[in-house]
Amino acid sequence: MNDALSTVLLAVFAGAIRVSTPFLFVSLGECLTEKSGRINLGLEGILVFGAMTGYAISYHSGSPWIGVLAAGCAGSLFGAFHGWVCKLPRVNDVAIGIAMMLFGTGLAFFFGKPYIQPTAPRLPALELGFWSDVPQVREALKINPLFFAGLAVAVVLWWAFRNTRWGLIVRMTGDSSATARAMGYSVDLVRFLATTAGGFLAGVGGAFLSLYYPGSWTEGLSSGQGLMAVALVIFARWNPLACFAAAVLFGGAGAIGPALQSVGISQGYHFFNAAPYILTLLIMILSISPKRSLRGAPAELSLMK
């Protein structure tokens, strides 16, 4: 019994880190975007297109890290296009985000068909369990460097929003565009740059999916993680450090099913696989009250108007 429990806990720990990494990058990108006063629902399309781009470039170049960079650049192009279109008169950023989601996924499926069968070089993992003789511990402590990179980005964003000039400008643009204009800043430019940077992070999250876990390119790779990241940002109250904690929570929820299956518990397996989606639904239900759940939201967001 104790061995089975320890196996499940180790599997949930390892799975939480693996599953949380794309959530982390996408949610941080959306947090940055929303802090500037714009919401990007096209993250699902960016995530999928980034996964396809990263896998294709890794296959042709032989370097998964070049694939990660290419995925980020592809995501930034999508983010830049979203940011440019949304600055036009009478354009709704929510509607554009949905259109970009469909466009990104469709484009990825079209260009990604030749890469379903080929095997691309995968991202390496850090062997942090070298000190243990227990195979389960060694396996659980195989952690991809992108997880630590995501943690570093969360800390930097949290610090920058509070202590730097550009962080203050981003927050001011998100809270009051009139104040930002009165101070001489271009609201459209700030939001364009924030959306572009957010797209880059989402693209990197997509590369993690195709190049590490699950580590292949298929059309059903994302499973709606880009959309769930929007709920994650709301749950985290637009705080980058809370985004990290929420991503790990979502990752742990997604790891419950495989962890139970590893010890032979298959009954209700599909229910546990649905845990992240159930958690997303609960978060959205709890976020109905604007006074309680949307406290801390940038005032210029579409969902606040």
PDB file of C-alpha atoms in Angstrom, residues 127-268:
ATOM      1  CA  GLU A 127      18.964  14.467 -14.477  1.00  0.00           C
ATOM      2  CA  LEU A 128      18.327  15.911 -11.019  1.00  0.00           C
ATOM      3  CA  GLY A 129      17.763  12.479  -9.470  1.00  0.00           C
ATOM      4  CA  PHE A 130      21.329  11.277  -9.999  1.00  0.00           C
ATOM      5  CA  TRP A 131      21.801  11.017  -6.237  1.00  0.00           C
ATOM      6  CA  SER A 132      19.102   8.353  -5.799  1.00  0.00           C
ATOM      7  CA  ASP A 133      19.217   4.634  -6.474  1.00  0.00           C
ATOM      8  CA  VAL A 134      15.421   4.415  -6.724  1.00  0.00           C
ATOM      9  CA  PRO A 135      14.358   4.309 -10.407  1.00  0.00           C
ATOM     10  CA  GLN A 136      11.046   6.051  -9.709  1.00  0.00           C
ATOM     11  CA  VAL A 137      12.806   8.967  -8.021  1.00  0.00           C
ATOM     12  CA  ARG A 138      15.339   9.279 -10.824  1.00  0.00           C
ATOM     13  CA  GLU A 139      12.537   9.294 -13.385  1.00  0.00           C
ATOM     14  CA  ALA A 140      10.461  11.829 -11.431  1.00  0.00           C
ATOM     15  CA  LEU A 141      13.411  14.209 -11.213  1.00  0.00           C
ATOM     16  CA  LYS A 142      14.037  14.329 -14.941  1.00  0.00           C
ATOM     17  CA  ILE A 143      13.035  17.961 -15.447  1.00  0.00           C
ATOM     18  CA  ASN A 144      13.186  19.910 -18.671  1.00  0.00           C
ATOM     19  CA  PRO A 145      15.124  23.217 -18.541  1.00  0.00           C
ATOM     20  CA  LEU A 146      12.099  25.050 -19.962  1.00  0.00           C
ATOM     21  CA  PHE A 147      10.309  24.504 -16.641  1.00  0.00           C
ATOM     22  CA  PHE A 148      13.004  26.487 -14.834  1.00  0.00           C
ATOM     23  CA  ALA A 149      13.018  29.053 -17.642  1.00  0.00           C
ATOM     24  CA  GLY A 150       9.272  29.516 -17.143  1.00  0.00           C
ATOM     25  CA  LEU A 151       9.772  29.971 -13.401  1.00  0.00           C
ATOM     26  CA  ALA A 152      12.449  32.593 -14.101  1.00  0.00           C
ATOM     27  CA  VAL A 153      10.116  34.440 -16.507  1.00  0.00           C
ATOM     28  CA  ALA A 154       7.369  34.435 -13.847  1.00  0.00           C
ATOM     29  CA  VAL A 155       9.720  35.942 -11.243  1.00  0.00           C
ATOM     30  CA  VAL A 156      11.056  38.549 -13.688  1.00  0.00           C
ATOM     31  CA  LEU A 157       7.558  39.606 -14.770  1.00  0.00           C
ATOM     32  CA  TRP A 158       6.353  39.817 -11.161  1.00  0.00           C
ATOM     33  CA  TRP A 159       9.337  41.975 -10.221  1.00  0.00           C
ATOM     34  CA  ALA A 160       9.177  44.092 -13.377  1.00  0.00           C
ATOM     35  CA  PHE A 161       5.479  44.924 -13.007  1.00  0.00           C
ATOM     36  CA  ARG A 162       6.225  46.332  -9.560  1.00  0.00           C
ATOM     37  CA  ASN A 163       9.672  47.868  -9.876  1.00  0.00           C
ATOM     38  CA  THR A 164      10.448  48.953 -13.428  1.00  0.00           C
ATOM     39  CA  ARG A 165       9.366  51.814 -15.621  1.00  0.00           C
ATOM     40  CA  TRP A 166       8.150  49.614 -18.461  1.00  0.00           C
ATOM     41  CA  GLY A 167       6.194  47.490 -16.001  1.00  0.00           C
ATOM     42  CA  LEU A 168       4.461  50.609 -14.723  1.00  0.00           C
ATOM     43  CA  ILE A 169       3.713  51.710 -18.289  1.00  0.00           C
ATOM     44  CA  VAL A 170       2.166  48.332 -19.132  1.00  0.00           C
ATOM     45  CA  ARG A 171       0.026  48.399 -15.993  1.00  0.00           C
ATOM     46  CA  MET A 172      -1.025  52.019 -16.586  1.00  0.00           C
ATOM     47  CA  THR A 173      -2.022  51.199 -20.162  1.00  0.00           C
ATOM     48  CA  GLY A 174      -4.133  48.306 -18.897  1.00  0.00           C
ATOM     49  CA  ASP A 175      -5.772  50.284 -16.118  1.00  0.00           C
ATOM     50  CA  SER A 176      -6.371  53.626 -17.835  1.00  0.00           C
ATOM     51  CA  SER A 177      -5.600  54.278 -21.470  1.00  0.00           C
ATOM     52  CA  ALA A 178      -6.572  57.943 -21.015  1.00  0.00           C
ATOM     53  CA  THR A 179      -3.915  58.371 -18.327  1.00  0.00           C
ATOM     54  CA  ALA A 180      -1.310  56.665 -20.494  1.00  0.00           C
ATOM     55  CA  ARG A 181      -2.098  58.999 -23.399  1.00  0.00           C
ATOM     56  CA  ALA A 182      -1.965  62.022 -21.098  1.00  0.00           C
ATOM     57  CA  MET A 183       1.510  60.917 -20.003  1.00  0.00           C
ATOM     58  CA  GLY A 184       2.579  60.818 -23.654  1.00  0.00           C
ATOM     59  CA  TYR A 185       2.659  57.042 -24.202  1.00  0.00           C
ATOM     60  CA  SER A 186       1.233  55.267 -27.240  1.00  0.00           C
ATOM     61  CA  VAL A 187      -1.397  52.848 -25.943  1.00  0.00           C
ATOM     62  CA  ASP A 188      -1.516  50.982 -29.253  1.00  0.00           C
ATOM     63  CA  LEU A 189       2.267  50.496 -29.299  1.00  0.00           C
ATOM     64  CA  VAL A 190       2.419  49.241 -25.714  1.00  0.00           C
ATOM     65  CA  ARG A 191      -0.389  46.761 -26.326  1.00  0.00           C
ATOM     66  CA  PHE A 192       1.159  45.702 -29.644  1.00  0.00           C
ATOM     67  CA  LEU A 193       4.500  44.940 -27.969  1.00  0.00           C
ATOM     68  CA  ALA A 194       2.845  43.164 -25.021  1.00  0.00           C
ATOM     69  CA  THR A 195       0.730  40.994 -27.330  1.00  0.00           C
ATOM     70  CA  THR A 196       3.789  40.185 -29.451  1.00  0.00           C
ATOM     71  CA  ALA A 197       5.816  39.157 -26.394  1.00  0.00           C
ATOM     72  CA  GLY A 198       2.867  37.149 -25.095  1.00  0.00           C
ATOM     73  CA  GLY A 199       2.668  35.339 -28.414  1.00  0.00           C
ATOM     74  CA  PHE A 200       6.367  34.454 -28.178  1.00  0.00           C
ATOM     75  CA  LEU A 201       5.842  32.813 -24.782  1.00  0.00           C
ATOM     76  CA  ALA A 202       2.809  30.895 -26.039  1.00  0.00           C
ATOM     77  CA  GLY A 203       4.829  29.646 -29.018  1.00  0.00           C
ATOM     78  CA  VAL A 204       7.548  28.358 -26.682  1.00  0.00           C
ATOM     79  CA  GLY A 205       4.866  26.511 -24.715  1.00  0.00           C
ATOM     80  CA  GLY A 206       3.758  24.853 -27.939  1.00  0.00           C
ATOM     81  CA  ALA A 207       7.323  23.743 -28.704  1.00  0.00           C
ATOM     82  CA  PHE A 208       7.477  22.031 -25.312  1.00  0.00           C
ATOM     83  CA  LEU A 209       4.431  19.953 -26.238  1.00  0.00           C
ATOM     84  CA  SER A 210       5.850  18.651 -29.488  1.00  0.00           C
ATOM     85  CA  LEU A 211       9.518  18.391 -28.504  1.00  0.00           C
ATOM     86  CA  TYR A 212       9.340  17.042 -24.954  1.00  0.00           C
ATOM     87  CA  TYR A 213       5.968  16.000 -23.552  1.00  0.00           C
ATOM     88  CA  PRO A 214       4.233  14.215 -25.150  1.00  0.00           C
ATOM     89  CA  GLY A 215       7.059  14.733 -27.642  1.00  0.00           C
ATOM     90  CA  SER A 216       5.443  14.314 -31.047  1.00  0.00           C
ATOM     91  CA  TRP A 217       3.403  16.318 -33.524  1.00  0.00           C
ATOM     92  CA  THR A 218      -0.262  15.377 -33.870  1.00  0.00           C
ATOM     93  CA  GLU A 219      -3.303  17.465 -34.653  1.00  0.00           C
ATOM     94  CA  GLY A 220      -4.870  16.838 -31.239  1.00  0.00           C
ATOM     95  CA  LEU A 221      -1.751  17.818 -29.315  1.00  0.00           C
ATOM     96  CA  SER A 222      -2.986  20.852 -27.394  1.00  0.00           C
ATOM     97  CA  SER A 223      -6.338  19.581 -26.033  1.00  0.00           C
ATOM     98  CA  GLY A 224      -7.520  23.130 -25.380  1.00  0.00           C
ATOM     99  CA  GLN A 225      -4.632  24.203 -23.137  1.00  0.00           C
ATOM    100  CA  GLY A 226      -4.490  27.627 -24.758  1.00  0.00           C
ATOM    101  CA  LEU A 227      -8.088  28.363 -23.824  1.00  0.00           C
ATOM    102  CA  MET A 228      -7.661  26.959 -20.326  1.00  0.00           C
ATOM    103  CA  ALA A 229      -4.746  29.352 -19.816  1.00  0.00           C
ATOM    104  CA  VAL A 230      -7.192  32.284 -19.947  1.00  0.00           C
ATOM    105  CA  ALA A 231      -9.093  30.790 -17.000  1.00  0.00           C
ATOM    106  CA  LEU A 232      -5.770  30.161 -15.278  1.00  0.00           C
ATOM    107  CA  VAL A 233      -4.829  33.852 -15.534  1.00  0.00           C
ATOM    108  CA  ILE A 234      -8.171  34.868 -14.022  1.00  0.00           C
ATOM    109  CA  PHE A 235      -7.671  32.326 -11.237  1.00  0.00           C
ATOM    110  CA  ALA A 236      -4.190  33.761 -10.615  1.00  0.00           C
ATOM    111  CA  ARG A 237      -5.592  37.314 -10.407  1.00  0.00           C
ATOM    112  CA  TRP A 238      -3.160  38.560 -13.066  1.00  0.00           C
ATOM    113  CA  ASN A 239      -0.152  37.804 -10.845  1.00  0.00           C
ATOM    114  CA  PRO A 240       2.771  36.076 -12.639  1.00  0.00           C
ATOM    115  CA  LEU A 241       3.875  34.167  -9.539  1.00  0.00           C
ATOM    116  CA  ALA A 242       0.331  32.995  -8.946  1.00  0.00           C
ATOM    117  CA  CYS A 243       0.263  31.933 -12.612  1.00  0.00           C
ATOM    118  CA  PHE A 244       3.181  29.628 -11.841  1.00  0.00           C
ATOM    119  CA  ALA A 245       1.369  28.118  -8.853  1.00  0.00           C
ATOM    120  CA  ALA A 246      -1.861  27.757 -10.809  1.00  0.00           C
ATOM    121  CA  ALA A 247      -0.028  26.110 -13.722  1.00  0.00           C
ATOM    122  CA  VAL A 248       1.461  23.523 -11.353  1.00  0.00           C
ATOM    123  CA  LEU A 249      -2.013  22.962  -9.904  1.00  0.00           C
ATOM    124  CA  PHE A 250      -3.459  22.411 -13.387  1.00  0.00           C
ATOM    125  CA  GLY A 251      -0.523  20.177 -14.230  1.00  0.00           C
ATOM    126  CA  GLY A 252      -1.060  18.096 -11.112  1.00  0.00           C
ATOM    127  CA  ALA A 253      -4.735  17.709 -11.981  1.00  0.00           C
ATOM    128  CA  GLY A 254      -3.775  16.505 -15.443  1.00  0.00           C
ATOM    129  CA  ALA A 255      -1.264  14.012 -13.998  1.00  0.00           C
ATOM    130  CA  ILE A 256      -3.715  12.234 -11.693  1.00  0.00           C
ATOM    131  CA  GLY A 257      -5.095   9.886 -14.369  1.00  0.00           C
ATOM    132  CA  PRO A 258      -1.730   8.601 -15.673  1.00  0.00           C
ATOM    133  CA  ALA A 259      -0.417   8.299 -12.107  1.00  0.00           C
ATOM    134  CA  LEU A 260      -3.301   6.056 -11.042  1.00  0.00           C
ATOM    135  CA  GLN A 261      -2.955   4.008 -14.197  1.00  0.00           C
ATOM    136  CA  SER A 262       0.718   3.399 -13.359  1.00  0.00           C
ATOM    137  CA  VAL A 263      -0.340   1.383 -10.297  1.00  0.00           C
ATOM    138  CA  GLY A 264      -3.067  -0.524 -12.112  1.00  0.00           C
ATOM    139  CA  ILE A 265      -6.079   1.650 -11.279  1.00  0.00           C
ATOM    140  CA  SER A 266      -7.929   1.983 -14.566  1.00  0.00           C
ATOM    141  CA  GLN A 267     -11.524   2.372 -13.369  1.00  0.00           C
ATOM    142  CA  GLY A 268     -12.594   5.972 -13.788  1.00  0.00           C
TER     143      GLY A 268
END
